[in-house]
JSON list of C-alpha atoms in Angstrom, two decimals:
[
{"chain": "A", "resi": 1, "resn": "ASP", "atom": "CA", "xyz": [0.00, 0.00, 0.00]},
{"chain": "A", "resi": 2, "resn": "VAL", "atom": "CA", "xyz": [1.16, 3.48, -0.81]},
{"chain": "A", "resi": 3, "resn": "LYS", "atom": "CA", "xyz": [1.71, 5.54, 2.25]},
{"chain": "A", "resi": 4, "resn": "VAL", "atom": "CA", "xyz": [1.87, 9.31, 2.47]},
{"chain": "A", "resi": 5, "resn": "THR", "atom": "CA", "xyz": [2.50, 10.65, 5.93]},
{"chain": "A", "resi": 6, "resn": "GLN", "atom": "CA", "xyz": [2.51, 14.18, 7.28]},
{"chain": "A", "resi": 7, "resn": "SER", "atom": "CA", "xyz": [4.49, 15.28, 10.30]},
{"chain": "A", "resi": 8, "resn": "SER", "atom": "CA", "xyz": [1.57, 16.60, 12.34]},
{"chain": "A", "resi": 9, "resn": "ARG", "atom": "CA", "xyz": [-2.21, 16.23, 12.34]},
{"chain": "A", "resi": 10, "resn": "TYR", "atom": "CA", "xyz": [-2.75, 19.43, 14.30]},
{"chain": "A", "resi": 11, "resn": "LEU", "atom": "CA", "xyz": [-0.47, 22.42, 14.73]},
{"chain": "A", "resi": 12, "resn": "VAL", "atom": "CA", "xyz": [-0.91, 25.74, 16.50]},
{"chain": "A", "resi": 13, "resn": "LYS", "atom": "CA", "xyz": [1.53, 28.54, 15.75]},
{"chain": "A", "resi": 14, "resn": "ARG", "atom": "CA", "xyz": [1.78, 32.23, 16.49]},
{"chain": "A", "resi": 15, "resn": "THR", "atom": "CA", "xyz": [1.75, 35.00, 13.93]},
{"chain": "A", "resi": 16, "resn": "GLY", "atom": "CA", "xyz": [5.23, 35.62, 12.57]},
{"chain": "A", "resi": 17, "resn": "GLU", "atom": "CA", "xyz": [6.61, 32.18, 13.38]},
{"chain": "A", "resi": 18, "resn": "LYS", "atom": "CA", "xyz": [8.37, 30.11, 10.76]},
{"chain": "A", "resi": 19, "resn": "VAL", "atom": "CA", "xyz": [6.43, 26.91, 10.21]},
{"chain": "A", "resi": 20, "resn": "PHE", "atom": "CA", "xyz": [7.58, 23.66, 8.62]},
{"chain": "A", "resi": 21, "resn": "LEU", "atom": "CA", "xyz": [5.13, 21.06, 7.37]},
{"chain": "A", "resi": 22, "resn": "GLU", "atom": "CA", "xyz": [6.70, 17.81, 6.27]},
{"chain": "A", "resi": 23, "resn": "CYS", "atom": "CA", "xyz": [5.44, 15.10, 3.98]},
{"chain": "A", "resi": 24, "resn": "VAL", "atom": "CA", "xyz": [6.97, 11.70, 3.31]},
{"chain": "A", "resi": 25, "resn": "GLN", "atom": "CA", "xyz": [5.93, 9.08, 0.76]},
{"chain": "A", "resi": 26, "resn": "ASP", "atom": "CA", "xyz": [7.22, 5.54, 0.52]},
{"chain": "A", "resi": 27, "resn": "MET", "atom": "CA", "xyz": [6.47, 4.63, -3.11]},
{"chain": "A", "resi": 28, "resn": "ASP", "atom": "CA", "xyz": [9.31, 6.34, -4.95]},
{"chain": "A", "resi": 29, "resn": "HIS", "atom": "CA", "xyz": [6.90, 8.80, -6.57]},
{"chain": "A", "resi": 30, "resn": "GLU", "atom": "CA", "xyz": [8.49, 11.54, -8.65]},
{"chain": "A", "resi": 31, "resn": "ASN", "atom": "CA", "xyz": [5.67, 14.04, -8.25]},
{"chain": "A", "resi": 32, "resn": "MET", "atom": "CA", "xyz": [4.67, 15.57, -4.94]},
{"chain": "A", "resi": 33, "resn": "PHE", "atom": "CA", "xyz": [2.13, 18.28, -4.19]},
{"chain": "A", "resi": 34, "resn": "TRP", "atom": "CA", "xyz": [1.04, 20.62, -1.44]},
{"chain": "A", "resi": 35, "resn": "TYR", "atom": "CA", "xyz": [-2.58, 21.73, -1.32]},
{"chain": "A", "resi": 36, "resn": "ARG", "atom": "CA", "xyz": [-4.54, 23.98, 0.91]},
{"chain": "A", "resi": 37, "resn": "GLN", "atom": "CA", "xyz": [-8.14, 22.99, 1.70]},
{"chain": "A", "resi": 38, "resn": "ASP", "atom": "CA", "xyz": [-10.66, 25.59, 2.84]},
{"chain": "A", "resi": 39, "resn": "PRO", "atom": "CA", "xyz": [-14.46, 25.27, 3.14]},
{"chain": "A", "resi": 40, "resn": "GLY", "atom": "CA", "xyz": [-16.21, 26.38, -0.02]},
{"chain": "A", "resi": 41, "resn": "LEU", "atom": "CA", "xyz": [-12.93, 26.68, -1.92]},
{"chain": "A", "resi": 42, "resn": "GLY", "atom": "CA", "xyz": [-11.99, 23.03, -2.37]},
{"chain": "A", "resi": 43, "resn": "LEU", "atom": "CA", "xyz": [-8.33, 22.11, -2.79]},
{"chain": "A", "resi": 44, "resn": "ARG", "atom": "CA", "xyz": [-5.98, 24.70, -4.16]},
{"chain": "A", "resi": 45, "resn": "LEU", "atom": "CA", "xyz": [-2.46, 23.85, -5.28]},
{"chain": "A", "resi": 46, "resn": "ILE", "atom": "CA", "xyz": [0.29, 25.72, -3.46]},
{"chain": "A", "resi": 47, "resn": "TYR", "atom": "CA", "xyz": [3.42, 24.11, -4.90]},
{"chain": "A", "resi": 48, "resn": "PHE", "atom": "CA", "xyz": [4.39, 21.09, -6.91]},
{"chain": "A", "resi": 49, "resn": "SER", "atom": "CA", "xyz": [7.67, 19.20, -7.23]},
{"chain": "A", "resi": 50, "resn": "TYR", "atom": "CA", "xyz": [8.48, 16.82, -10.07]},
{"chain": "A", "resi": 51, "resn": "ASP", "atom": "CA", "xyz": [11.95, 15.79, -8.95]},
{"chain": "A", "resi": 52, "resn": "VAL", "atom": "CA", "xyz": [14.52, 16.37, -6.26]},
{"chain": "A", "resi": 53, "resn": "LYS", "atom": "CA", "xyz": [15.30, 20.08, -5.96]},
{"chain": "A", "resi": 54, "resn": "MET", "atom": "CA", "xyz": [12.74, 20.85, -8.68]},
{"chain": "A", "resi": 55, "resn": "LYS", "atom": "CA", "xyz": [9.62, 22.86, -7.91]},
{"chain": "A", "resi": 56, "resn": "GLU", "atom": "CA", "xyz": [6.88, 24.72, -9.63]},
{"chain": "A", "resi": 57, "resn": "LYS", "atom": "CA", "xyz": [4.43, 27.30, -8.29]},
{"chain": "A", "resi": 58, "resn": "GLY", "atom": "CA", "xyz": [0.81, 26.34, -8.06]},
{"chain": "A", "resi": 59, "resn": "ASP", "atom": "CA", "xyz": [-2.20, 28.60, -7.92]},
{"chain": "A", "resi": 60, "resn": "ILE", "atom": "CA", "xyz": [-1.56, 30.20, -4.52]},
{"chain": "A", "resi": 61, "resn": "PRO", "atom": "CA", "xyz": [2.20, 30.21, -3.76]},
{"chain": "A", "resi": 62, "resn": "GLU", "atom": "CA", "xyz": [2.33, 33.60, -2.04]},
{"chain": "A", "resi": 63, "resn": "GLY", "atom": "CA", "xyz": [3.58, 33.35, 1.54]},
{"chain": "A", "resi": 64, "resn": "TYR", "atom": "CA", "xyz": [4.87, 29.80, 1.06]},
{"chain": "A", "resi": 65, "resn": "SER", "atom": "CA", "xyz": [8.05, 28.11, -0.05]},
{"chain": "A", "resi": 66, "resn": "VAL", "atom": "CA", "xyz": [9.01, 24.46, -0.45]},
{"chain": "A", "resi": 67, "resn": "SER", "atom": "CA", "xyz": [12.01, 22.21, -0.23]},
{"chain": "A", "resi": 68, "resn": "ARG", "atom": "CA", "xyz": [12.69, 18.83, -1.74]},
{"chain": "A", "resi": 69, "resn": "GLU", "atom": "CA", "xyz": [16.15, 17.58, -0.91]},
{"chain": "A", "resi": 70, "resn": "LYS", "atom": "CA", "xyz": [15.25, 13.89, -1.06]},
{"chain": "A", "resi": 71, "resn": "LYS", "atom": "CA", "xyz": [12.84, 12.14, -3.36]},
{"chain": "A", "resi": 72, "resn": "GLU", "atom": "CA", "xyz": [10.61, 10.85, -0.60]},
{"chain": "A", "resi": 73, "resn": "ARG", "atom": "CA", "xyz": [10.29, 14.10, 1.35]},
{"chain": "A", "resi": 74, "resn": "PHE", "atom": "CA", "xyz": [8.58, 17.37, 0.43]},
{"chain": "A", "resi": 75, "resn": "SER", "atom": "CA", "xyz": [8.45, 20.22, 2.91]},
{"chain": "A", "resi": 76, "resn": "LEU", "atom": "CA", "xyz": [6.16, 23.24, 2.94]},
{"chain": "A", "resi": 77, "resn": "ILE", "atom": "CA", "xyz": [7.51, 26.32, 4.68]},
{"chain": "A", "resi": 78, "resn": "LEU", "atom": "CA", "xyz": [5.59, 29.31, 5.94]},
{"chain": "A", "resi": 79, "resn": "GLU", "atom": "CA", "xyz": [8.30, 31.91, 6.32]},
{"chain": "A", "resi": 80, "resn": "SER", "atom": "CA", "xyz": [6.24, 34.17, 8.59]},
{"chain": "A", "resi": 81, "resn": "ALA", "atom": "CA", "xyz": [2.91, 32.66, 9.50]},
{"chain": "A", "resi": 82, "resn": "SER", "atom": "CA", "xyz": [-0.17, 34.84, 9.30]},
{"chain": "A", "resi": 83, "resn": "THR", "atom": "CA", "xyz": [-3.72, 34.27, 10.49]},
{"chain": "A", "resi": 84, "resn": "ASN", "atom": "CA", "xyz": [-4.98, 33.94, 6.92]},
{"chain": "A", "resi": 85, "resn": "GLN", "atom": "CA", "xyz": [-2.83, 30.84, 6.58]},
{"chain": "A", "resi": 86, "resn": "THR", "atom": "CA", "xyz": [-4.98, 29.01, 9.11]},
{"chain": "A", "resi": 87, "resn": "SER", "atom": "CA", "xyz": [-6.18, 26.06, 7.07]},
{"chain": "A", "resi": 88, "resn": "MET", "atom": "CA", "xyz": [-5.98, 22.33, 6.35]},
{"chain": "A", "resi": 89, "resn": "TYR", "atom": "CA", "xyz": [-2.86, 21.40, 4.40]},
{"chain": "A", "resi": 90, "resn": "LEU", "atom": "CA", "xyz": [-2.79, 18.25, 2.32]},
{"chain": "A", "resi": 91, "resn": "CYS", "atom": "CA", "xyz": [0.22, 16.59, 0.76]},
{"chain": "A", "resi": 92, "resn": "ALA", "atom": "CA", "xyz": [-0.07, 14.21, -2.18]},
{"chain": "A", "resi": 93, "resn": "SER", "atom": "CA", "xyz": [2.21, 12.18, -4.42]},
{"chain": "A", "resi": 94, "resn": "ARG", "atom": "CA", "xyz": [1.99, 10.45, -7.76]},
{"chain": "A", "resi": 95, "resn": "TYR", "atom": "CA", "xyz": [4.11, 8.61, -10.28]},
{"chain": "A", "resi": 96, "resn": "ARG", "atom": "CA", "xyz": [5.11, 10.65, -13.29]},
{"chain": "A", "resi": 97, "resn": "GLY", "atom": "CA", "xyz": [4.27, 8.89, -16.52]},
{"chain": "A", "resi": 98, "resn": "VAL", "atom": "CA", "xyz": [1.85, 8.28, -19.29]},
{"chain": "A", "resi": 99, "resn": "THR", "atom": "CA", "xyz": [-0.02, 5.39, -17.71]},
{"chain": "A", "resi": 100, "resn": "THR", "atom": "CA", "xyz": [-0.43, 6.57, -14.15]},
{"chain": "A", "resi": 101, "resn": "TYR", "atom": "CA", "xyz": [-2.79, 9.14, -12.81]},
{"chain": "A", "resi": 102, "resn": "GLU", "atom": "CA", "xyz": [-3.88, 8.32, -9.26]},
{"chain": "A", "resi": 103, "resn": "GLN", "atom": "CA", "xyz": [-2.74, 10.73, -6.57]},
{"chain": "A", "resi": 104, "resn": "TYR", "atom": "CA", "xyz": [-2.25, 9.48, -3.04]},
{"chain": "A", "resi": 105, "resn": "PHE", "atom": "CA", "xyz": [-2.96, 11.85, -0.20]},
{"chain": "A", "resi": 106, "resn": "GLY", "atom": "CA", "xyz": [-1.65, 12.25, 3.30]},
{"chain": "A", "resi": 107, "resn": "PRO", "atom": "CA", "xyz": [-3.98, 12.64, 6.29]},
{"chain": "A", "resi": 108, "resn": "GLY", "atom": "CA", "xyz": [-3.62, 16.40, 6.37]},
{"chain": "A", "resi": 109, "resn": "THR", "atom": "CA", "xyz": [-2.30, 18.95, 8.86]},
{"chain": "A", "resi": 110, "resn": "ARG", "atom": "CA", "xyz": [-4.77, 21.33, 10.40]},
{"chain": "A", "resi": 111, "resn": "LEU", "atom": "CA", "xyz": [-2.79, 24.50, 11.07]},
{"chain": "A", "resi": 112, "resn": "THR", "atom": "CA", "xyz": [-4.07, 27.26, 13.30]},
{"chain": "A", "resi": 113, "resn": "VAL", "atom": "CA", "xyz": [-2.20, 30.56, 13.38]},
{"chain": "A", "resi": 114, "resn": "THR", "atom": "CA", "xyz": [-3.10, 32.80, 16.33]},
{"chain": "B", "resi": 1, "resn": "ALA", "atom": "CA", "xyz": [-7.38, 27.08, -17.75]},
{"chain": "B", "resi": 2, "resn": "GLN", "atom": "CA", "xyz": [-9.78, 24.45, -16.56]},
{"chain": "B", "resi": 3, "resn": "THR", "atom": "CA", "xyz": [-12.56, 24.98, -14.04]},
{"chain": "B", "resi": 4, "resn": "VAL", "atom": "CA", "xyz": [-14.59, 22.42, -12.12]},
{"chain": "B", "resi": 5, "resn": "THR", "atom": "CA", "xyz": [-17.94, 23.28, -10.57]},
{"chain": "B", "resi": 6, "resn": "GLN", "atom": "CA", "xyz": [-19.84, 21.35, -7.94]},
{"chain": "B", "resi": 7, "resn": "SER", "atom": "CA", "xyz": [-23.12, 23.14, -7.35]},
{"chain": "B", "resi": 8, "resn": "GLN", "atom": "CA", "xyz": [-24.30, 21.09, -4.36]},
{"chain": "B", "resi": 9, "resn": "PRO", "atom": "CA", "xyz": [-22.37, 22.07, -1.22]},
{"chain": "B", "resi": 10, "resn": "GLU", "atom": "CA", "xyz": [-24.29, 19.60, 0.94]},
{"chain": "B", "resi": 11, "resn": "MET", "atom": "CA", "xyz": [-26.54, 16.63, 0.41]},
{"chain": "B", "resi": 12, "resn": "SER", "atom": "CA", "xyz": [-28.12, 14.02, 2.62]},
{"chain": "B", "resi": 13, "resn": "VAL", "atom": "CA", "xyz": [-29.87, 10.77, 1.85]},
{"chain": "B", "resi": 14, "resn": "GLN", "atom": "CA", "xyz": [-31.30, 7.86, 3.76]},
{"chain": "B", "resi": 15, "resn": "GLU", "atom": "CA", "xyz": [-29.24, 4.72, 4.05]},
{"chain": "B", "resi": 16, "resn": "ALA", "atom": "CA", "xyz": [-29.82, 2.26, 1.18]},
{"chain": "B", "resi": 17, "resn": "GLU", "atom": "CA", "xyz": [-31.09, 4.97, -1.15]},
{"chain": "B", "resi": 18, "resn": "THR", "atom": "CA", "xyz": [-29.40, 6.15, -4.35]},
{"chain": "B", "resi": 19, "resn": "VAL", "atom": "CA", "xyz": [-27.81, 9.58, -4.56]},
{"chain": "B", "resi": 20, "resn": "THR", "atom": "CA", "xyz": [-26.30, 11.52, -7.44]},
{"chain": "B", "resi": 21, "resn": "LEU", "atom": "CA", "xyz": [-23.64, 14.18, -7.04]},
{"chain": "B", "resi": 22, "resn": "SER", "atom": "CA", "xyz": [-23.25, 16.72, -9.82]},
{"chain": "B", "resi": 23, "resn": "CYS", "atom": "CA", "xyz": [-20.11, 18.06, -11.44]},
{"chain": "B", "resi": 24, "resn": "THR", "atom": "CA", "xyz": [-19.58, 20.23, -14.49]},
{"chain": "B", "resi": 25, "resn": "TYR", "atom": "CA", "xyz": [-16.30, 21.37, -15.94]},
{"chain": "B", "resi": 26, "resn": "ASP", "atom": "CA", "xyz": [-14.99, 23.72, -18.54]},
{"chain": "B", "resi": 27, "resn": "THR", "atom": "CA", "xyz": [-12.04, 22.98, -20.78]},
{"chain": "B", "resi": 28, "resn": "SER", "atom": "CA", "xyz": [-10.83, 23.39, -24.32]},
{"chain": "B", "resi": 29, "resn": "GLU", "atom": "CA", "xyz": [-8.91, 20.12, -24.13]},
{"chain": "B", "resi": 30, "resn": "ASN", "atom": "CA", "xyz": [-10.09, 17.05, -25.98]},
{"chain": "B", "resi": 31, "resn": "ASN", "atom": "CA", "xyz": [-8.13, 14.44, -24.04]},
{"chain": "B", "resi": 32, "resn": "TYR", "atom": "CA", "xyz": [-8.39, 14.39, -20.28]},
{"chain": "B", "resi": 33, "resn": "TYR", "atom": "CA", "xyz": [-9.27, 12.42, -17.18]},
{"chain": "B", "resi": 34, "resn": "LEU", "atom": "CA", "xyz": [-12.03, 13.05, -14.68]},
{"chain": "B", "resi": 35, "resn": "PHE", "atom": "CA", "xyz": [-12.03, 11.78, -11.12]},
{"chain": "B", "resi": 36, "resn": "TRP", "atom": "CA", "xyz": [-14.15, 11.56, -8.03]},
{"chain": "B", "resi": 37, "resn": "TYR", "atom": "CA", "xyz": [-12.23, 11.61, -4.74]},
{"chain": "B", "resi": 38, "resn": "LYS", "atom": "CA", "xyz": [-13.73, 10.83, -1.35]},
{"chain": "B", "resi": 39, "resn": "GLN", "atom": "CA", "xyz": [-12.58, 12.39, 1.93]},
{"chain": "B", "resi": 40, "resn": "PRO", "atom": "CA", "xyz": [-14.20, 10.68, 4.95]},
{"chain": "B", "resi": 41, "resn": "PRO", "atom": "CA", "xyz": [-14.29, 12.63, 8.22]},
{"chain": "B", "resi": 42, "resn": "SER", "atom": "CA", "xyz": [-10.79, 12.80, 9.69]},
{"chain": "B", "resi": 43, "resn": "ARG", "atom": "CA", "xyz": [-9.46, 10.32, 7.16]},
{"chain": "B", "resi": 44, "resn": "GLN", "atom": "CA", "xyz": [-7.33, 10.44, 4.06]},
{"chain": "B", "resi": 45, "resn": "MET", "atom": "CA", "xyz": [-8.68, 11.33, 0.67]},
{"chain": "B", "resi": 46, "resn": "ILE", "atom": "CA", "xyz": [-8.98, 8.38, -1.67]},
{"chain": "B", "resi": 47, "resn": "LEU", "atom": "CA", "xyz": [-9.80, 7.89, -5.32]},
{"chain": "B", "resi": 48, "resn": "VAL", "atom": "CA", "xyz": [-13.31, 6.57, -5.90]},
{"chain": "B", "resi": 49, "resn": "ILE", "atom": "CA", "xyz": [-13.54, 6.39, -9.67]},
{"chain": "B", "resi": 50, "resn": "ARG", "atom": "CA", "xyz": [-11.97, 7.76, -12.82]},
{"chain": "B", "resi": 51, "resn": "GLN", "atom": "CA", "xyz": [-13.10, 8.31, -16.39]},
{"chain": "B", "resi": 52, "resn": "GLU", "atom": "CA", "xyz": [-10.99, 8.78, -19.50]},
{"chain": "B", "resi": 53, "resn": "ALA", "atom": "CA", "xyz": [-12.57, 11.29, -21.86]},
{"chain": "B", "resi": 54, "resn": "TYR", "atom": "CA", "xyz": [-11.91, 9.17, -24.92]},
{"chain": "B", "resi": 55, "resn": "LYS", "atom": "CA", "xyz": [-14.01, 6.33, -23.52]},
{"chain": "B", "resi": 56, "resn": "GLN", "atom": "CA", "xyz": [-17.71, 6.51, -24.25]},
{"chain": "B", "resi": 57, "resn": "GLN", "atom": "CA", "xyz": [-18.58, 3.86, -21.71]},
{"chain": "B", "resi": 58, "resn": "ASN", "atom": "CA", "xyz": [-19.30, 5.18, -18.25]},
{"chain": "B", "resi": 59, "resn": "ALA", "atom": "CA", "xyz": [-16.98, 3.94, -15.52]},
{"chain": "B", "resi": 60, "resn": "THR", "atom": "CA", "xyz": [-18.32, 1.81, -12.68]},
{"chain": "B", "resi": 61, "resn": "GLU", "atom": "CA", "xyz": [-16.76, 0.61, -9.44]},
{"chain": "B", "resi": 62, "resn": "ASN", "atom": "CA", "xyz": [-19.08, -1.59, -7.42]},
{"chain": "B", "resi": 63, "resn": "ARG", "atom": "CA", "xyz": [-21.83, 0.72, -6.07]},
{"chain": "B", "resi": 64, "resn": "PHE", "atom": "CA", "xyz": [-20.26, 3.80, -7.66]},
{"chain": "B", "resi": 65, "resn": "SER", "atom": "CA", "xyz": [-20.90, 4.79, -11.25]},
{"chain": "B", "resi": 66, "resn": "VAL", "atom": "CA", "xyz": [-20.60, 7.94, -13.32]},
{"chain": "B", "resi": 67, "resn": "ASN", "atom": "CA", "xyz": [-22.68, 9.59, -15.97]},
{"chain": "B", "resi": 68, "resn": "PHE", "atom": "CA", "xyz": [-20.16, 11.20, -18.32]},
{"chain": "B", "resi": 69, "resn": "GLN", "atom": "CA", "xyz": [-21.61, 13.58, -20.90]},
{"chain": "B", "resi": 70, "resn": "LYS", "atom": "CA", "xyz": [-18.66, 14.94, -22.85]},
{"chain": "B", "resi": 71, "resn": "ALA", "atom": "CA", "xyz": [-20.56, 17.36, -25.02]},
{"chain": "B", "resi": 72, "resn": "ALA", "atom": "CA", "xyz": [-22.34, 18.82, -22.00]},
{"chain": "B", "resi": 73, "resn": "LYS", "atom": "CA", "xyz": [-19.12, 18.73, -19.95]},
{"chain": "B", "resi": 74, "resn": "SER", "atom": "CA", "xyz": [-20.93, 16.97, -17.15]},
{"chain": "B", "resi": 75, "resn": "PHE", "atom": "CA", "xyz": [-19.60, 14.24, -14.88]},
{"chain": "B", "resi": 76, "resn": "SER", "atom": "CA", "xyz": [-21.98, 13.10, -12.15]},
{"chain": "B", "resi": 77, "resn": "LEU", "atom": "CA", "xyz": [-21.39, 10.39, -9.54]},
{"chain": "B", "resi": 78, "resn": "LYS", "atom": "CA", "xyz": [-24.13, 7.95, -8.61]},
{"chain": "B", "resi": 79, "resn": "ILE", "atom": "CA", "xyz": [-23.91, 6.01, -5.38]},
{"chain": "B", "resi": 80, "resn": "SER", "atom": "CA", "xyz": [-26.31, 3.08, -5.20]},
{"chain": "B", "resi": 81, "resn": "ASP", "atom": "CA", "xyz": [-27.46, 1.37, -2.01]},
{"chain": "B", "resi": 82, "resn": "SER", "atom": "CA", "xyz": [-25.79, 4.07, 0.05]},
{"chain": "B", "resi": 83, "resn": "GLN", "atom": "CA", "xyz": [-24.07, 3.04, 3.27]},
{"chain": "B", "resi": 84, "resn": "LEU", "atom": "CA", "xyz": [-23.10, 4.92, 6.42]},
{"chain": "B", "resi": 85, "resn": "GLY", "atom": "CA", "xyz": [-19.47, 4.63, 5.36]},
{"chain": "B", "resi": 86, "resn": "ASP", "atom": "CA", "xyz": [-20.23, 6.73, 2.30]},
{"chain": "B", "resi": 87, "resn": "THR", "atom": "CA", "xyz": [-20.56, 9.80, 4.52]},
{"chain": "B", "resi": 88, "resn": "ALA", "atom": "CA", "xyz": [-17.75, 12.06, 3.32]},
{"chain": "B", "resi": 89, "resn": "MET", "atom": "CA", "xyz": [-16.73, 15.08, 1.30]},
{"chain": "B", "resi": 90, "resn": "TYR", "atom": "CA", "xyz": [-16.67, 14.24, -2.39]},
{"chain": "B", "resi": 91, "resn": "PHE", "atom": "CA", "xyz": [-14.48, 16.16, -4.80]},
{"chain": "B", "resi": 92, "resn": "CYS", "atom": "CA", "xyz": [-14.72, 16.13, -8.55]},
{"chain": "B", "resi": 93, "resn": "ALA", "atom": "CA", "xyz": [-11.38, 16.70, -10.30]},
{"chain": "B", "resi": 94, "resn": "PHE", "atom": "CA", "xyz": [-10.03, 17.23, -13.81]},
{"chain": "B", "resi": 95, "resn": "MET", "atom": "CA", "xyz": [-6.63, 16.49, -15.30]},
{"chain": "B", "resi": 96, "resn": "LYS", "atom": "CA", "xyz": [-5.35, 16.92, -18.82]},
{"chain": "B", "resi": 97, "resn": "SER", "atom": "CA", "xyz": [-4.07, 13.78, -20.46]},
{"chain": "B", "resi": 98, "resn": "PHE", "atom": "CA", "xyz": [-0.39, 13.17, -20.26]},
{"chain": "B", "resi": 99, "resn": "GLU", "atom": "CA", "xyz": [1.75, 14.83, -22.87]},
{"chain": "B", "resi": 100, "resn": "ILE", "atom": "CA", "xyz": [5.30, 13.74, -23.54]},
{"chain": "B", "resi": 101, "resn": "SER", "atom": "CA", "xyz": [6.32, 17.37, -23.78]},
{"chain": "B", "resi": 102, "resn": "ASN", "atom": "CA", "xyz": [5.12, 18.02, -20.24]},
{"chain": "B", "resi": 103, "resn": "PHE", "atom": "CA", "xyz": [6.92, 14.95, -18.87]},
{"chain": "B", "resi": 104, "resn": "GLY", "atom": "CA", "xyz": [3.84, 13.72, -17.04]},
{"chain": "B", "resi": 105, "resn": "ASN", "atom": "CA", "xyz": [3.58, 16.80, -14.86]},
{"chain": "B", "resi": 106, "resn": "GLU", "atom": "CA", "xyz": [-0.11, 17.43, -15.32]},
{"chain": "B", "resi": 107, "resn": "LYS", "atom": "CA", "xyz": [-1.94, 18.71, -12.29]},
{"chain": "B", "resi": 108, "resn": "LEU", "atom": "CA", "xyz": [-5.39, 18.14, -10.88]},
{"chain": "B", "resi": 109, "resn": "THR", "atom": "CA", "xyz": [-8.01, 20.88, -10.77]},
{"chain": "B", "resi": 110, "resn": "PHE", "atom": "CA", "xyz": [-10.57, 20.28, -8.02]},
{"chain": "B", "resi": 111, "resn": "GLY", "atom": "CA", "xyz": [-14.13, 21.39, -7.50]},
{"chain": "B", "resi": 112, "resn": "THR", "atom": "CA", "xyz": [-15.28, 22.89, -4.22]},
{"chain": "B", "resi": 113, "resn": "GLY", "atom": "CA", "xyz": [-16.70, 19.62, -2.93]},
{"chain": "B", "resi": 114, "resn": "THR", "atom": "CA", "xyz": [-20.03, 18.18, -1.84]},
{"chain": "B", "resi": 115, "resn": "ARG", "atom": "CA", "xyz": [-20.54, 17.13, 1.75]},
{"chain": "B", "resi": 116, "resn": "LEU", "atom": "CA", "xyz": [-22.65, 13.95, 1.68]},
{"chain": "B", "resi": 117, "resn": "THR", "atom": "CA", "xyz": [-24.33, 12.63, 4.79]},
{"chain": "B", "resi": 118, "resn": "ILE", "atom": "CA", "xyz": [-25.94, 9.21, 4.88]},
{"chain": "B", "resi": 119, "resn": "ILE", "atom": "CA", "xyz": [-28.74, 9.12, 7.43]},
{"chain": "B", "resi": 120, "resn": "PRO", "atom": "CA", "xyz": [-29.34, 5.84, 9.31]}
]
């Protein structure tokens, strides 16, 4: 079974703190994604990585950065957390190729910024 | 750019009944995939069913089936004999077909979701 894990299920941080959310997958997937999930807005892509050290901005990258130093690990960084970044954050991974399409999701991290 | 619209924020149905969740999308692409993902309360999101646009036959997976209308750009999910375990958020999603030039880096576009509650 594919497994995507996230470092925390719940996180509470203060405004201005630097926040690290980590995601690890165990299926040697090339592609990894960070989404933000908000009620009424669905899932919005923050950043995407298609290989080690490679990244691409998604639809809402402002206020976020990412790091992928190893294939299995993809980190989302909030350089200076703000209250409008309170949300559910979902990580996902997928093989890169012409015959694969299913994305596997982590359990999510519910981040509260006070 | 693609858009995916789910017009039913919430739905509820009695256990054992059939329910249909709606999804429409907008794209200029001819080749693409459509998906329904399920997110149970406090659990991980999982793929329920997928449809390739080039296939005319509607996809089915046990109690789950889709009604794919390519010309109308409609992709609804039907759940038959609904069970308590079907209670979840359901997301419709779109992805362009893989292109060699893009190295398989296509991304999903999600709808806003439908919260489905199965009533005992």
